[in-house]
Amino acid sequence: MNRRKMLTGLAAATALPTLLSSTFVHAQSHSPAMGDAEKKHAEDTKKVGSLSLAISRVATEKASDGMVKSFAKWEVAEQETIADILKSMEMGGKAEGALKPPSDDEVAKILDSDGKASLDSLKAASGAEFDKAFVTAQLEGHKKLLAIQEGYLKIGQDREHLSLMKLARGQIKEHIDHLDMLKSKLG
């Protein structure tokens, strides 16, 4: 009798990892679509993030202050990554390790009329005037992004989306501090 129980237990123990693995794969391949809170959050974040990306791409070329230019490069990398992640979350399916940043045309399509006007205004500026306008626009945009993340974190339901936005919130707070220092430096 003990031998039979032992063999049954051994068979169950051997099959359990396979069963758990197939259940996990099934759950991943059938993940639910984004909820309403996640969709709204993604849209709001893309709208503000696209302006940040667009003006940062301009600043990598036009900024005259080295620290402003460095911030712009970091912001481009971050916003391209966030845009790629949000697009992947919306599309569902298998995740990829390769970054697929949005093109300038894709970014322009997301900008509203205020965003386009802000981008055009910034493109017209140069030198120290450009640097100040860029930092001011980034500071305003980051405050909006922070409010979007904090609002979503109160109502969100998706664990992965919530976790990612907790990380984003921390980065945004750091950027606001950095932008405040840049603003003080530029006068």
XYZ file of C-alpha atoms in Angstrom:
187
model
C 0.000 0.000 0.000
C 2.726 2.495 0.906
C 4.523 1.589 -2.283
C 1.416 2.427 -4.343
C 1.004 5.808 -2.570
C 4.675 6.520 -3.041
C 4.506 5.769 -6.794
C 1.338 7.880 -7.166
C 2.994 10.752 -5.289
C 6.122 10.482 -7.411
C 4.061 10.516 -10.611
C 2.122 13.571 -9.411
C 5.307 15.375 -8.397
C 6.833 14.666 -11.805
C 3.750 15.931 -13.682
C 3.203 19.073 -11.576
C 5.925 21.255 -13.155
C 4.624 20.421 -16.635
C 1.058 21.174 -15.601
C 2.003 24.489 -13.968
C 4.136 25.477 -16.936
C 1.365 24.803 -19.457
C -1.150 26.692 -17.286
C 1.220 29.688 -17.075
C 1.810 29.690 -20.850
C -1.938 29.427 -21.464
C -2.618 32.341 -19.112
C 0.038 34.483 -20.801
C -1.193 33.761 -24.308
C -4.764 34.611 -23.331
C -4.105 37.788 -21.351
C -7.120 40.065 -21.179
C -7.327 43.207 -23.263
C -6.420 46.474 -21.630
C -9.153 47.783 -19.346
C -10.716 51.211 -19.697
C -8.418 52.724 -17.053
C -5.343 51.325 -18.806
C -6.519 52.535 -22.233
C -7.178 56.058 -20.945
C -3.870 56.096 -19.115
C -1.975 54.955 -22.214
C -3.652 57.585 -24.405
C -3.035 60.408 -21.921
C 0.585 59.339 -21.406
C 1.231 59.047 -25.155
C -0.210 62.509 -25.788
C 2.011 64.268 -23.253
C 4.981 61.926 -23.812
C 4.886 62.503 -27.573
C 5.328 66.236 -27.089
C 8.212 65.576 -24.705
C 9.785 63.256 -27.289
C 9.274 65.677 -30.182
C 10.790 68.672 -28.414
C 13.616 66.562 -27.007
C 14.517 65.357 -30.489
C 14.755 69.018 -31.536
C 16.785 69.881 -28.424
C 19.405 67.209 -29.130
C 20.335 69.353 -32.131
C 19.507 72.920 -31.018
C 20.333 73.109 -27.304
C 23.319 75.318 -26.594
C 23.814 74.341 -22.942
C 25.588 70.984 -22.496
C 23.422 69.910 -19.561
C 20.239 70.752 -21.467
C 21.485 68.776 -24.462
C 22.303 65.802 -22.205
C 18.854 65.922 -20.621
C 17.286 65.984 -24.095
C 19.236 62.865 -25.134
C 18.151 61.000 -21.996
C 14.555 62.098 -22.501
C 14.552 60.918 -26.116
C 15.773 57.485 -25.038
C 13.233 57.276 -22.227
C 10.235 58.513 -24.226
C 11.061 56.212 -27.148
C 11.138 53.301 -24.700
C 7.877 54.287 -22.993
C 6.162 54.735 -26.382
C 7.345 51.290 -27.457
C 6.192 49.697 -24.201
C 2.748 51.308 -24.346
C 2.323 50.260 -27.966
C 3.314 46.697 -27.059
C 0.846 46.664 -24.159
C -1.936 47.880 -26.434
C -1.157 45.373 -29.164
C -0.854 42.385 -26.836
C 0.856 39.252 -28.071
C 4.433 38.229 -27.533
C 6.831 40.814 -26.132
C 10.050 41.639 -27.973
C 13.393 42.794 -26.669
C 14.158 45.063 -29.614
C 13.181 48.716 -29.180
C 10.950 50.096 -31.920
C 10.809 53.871 -31.368
C 8.044 55.854 -33.057
C 8.970 57.830 -36.158
C 8.666 61.610 -36.258
C 5.487 61.188 -38.351
C 3.947 58.825 -35.776
C 4.763 61.280 -32.999
C 3.316 64.218 -34.968
C 0.022 62.345 -35.472
C -0.418 62.048 -31.691
C 0.185 65.741 -30.974
C -2.893 67.913 -30.496
C -3.062 71.510 -31.753
C -1.506 72.873 -28.535
C 1.343 70.369 -28.794
C 2.002 71.263 -32.428
C 1.991 74.988 -31.565
C 4.415 74.376 -28.680
C 6.729 72.378 -30.949
C 6.644 75.059 -33.671
C 7.344 77.791 -31.120
C 10.312 75.888 -29.750
C 11.696 75.236 -33.234
C 11.672 79.001 -33.874
C 13.790 79.744 -30.783
C 17.571 79.507 -30.591
C 20.479 79.785 -28.172
C 19.771 80.553 -24.512
C 16.153 81.412 -25.374
C 15.704 77.899 -26.791
C 17.276 76.271 -23.739
C 14.982 78.143 -21.328
C 11.883 77.430 -23.423
C 12.798 73.741 -23.670
C 13.346 73.370 -19.922
C 10.107 75.209 -19.164
C 8.143 73.029 -21.602
C 9.708 69.868 -20.190
C 8.947 70.928 -16.624
C 5.295 71.604 -17.493
C 5.058 68.328 -19.406
C 6.619 66.292 -16.608
C 4.191 67.761 -14.086
C 1.335 66.680 -16.373
C 2.887 63.212 -16.755
C 3.207 62.910 -12.981
C -0.460 63.799 -12.501
C -1.449 61.209 -15.146
C 0.586 58.459 -13.436
C -0.692 59.307 -9.967
C -4.271 59.366 -11.215
C -3.892 55.973 -12.876
C -2.187 54.440 -9.837
C -5.361 55.166 -7.823
C -7.687 53.295 -10.195
C -5.593 50.900 -12.306
C -6.294 47.171 -12.280
C -3.548 45.558 -14.363
C -0.591 44.416 -12.248
C 2.074 44.827 -14.956
C 0.749 48.203 -16.044
C 0.604 49.404 -12.425
C 4.131 48.158 -11.727
C 5.537 49.892 -14.772
C 3.834 53.144 -13.877
C 5.192 53.027 -10.328
C 8.661 52.985 -11.884
C 7.715 55.743 -14.326
C 6.391 57.912 -11.487
C 9.781 57.713 -9.739
C 11.629 58.670 -12.921
C 9.270 61.567 -13.550
C 9.859 62.916 -10.037
C 13.618 62.716 -10.597
C 13.249 64.537 -13.907
C 11.214 67.302 -12.280
C 14.005 67.797 -9.717
C 16.622 67.798 -12.481
C 14.588 70.268 -14.560
C 14.161 72.569 -11.556
C 17.960 72.612 -11.177
C 18.413 73.320 -14.894
C 15.855 76.126 -14.734
C 17.718 77.713 -11.797
C 21.008 77.379 -13.651
C 19.660 78.989 -16.821
C 18.019 81.850 -14.936
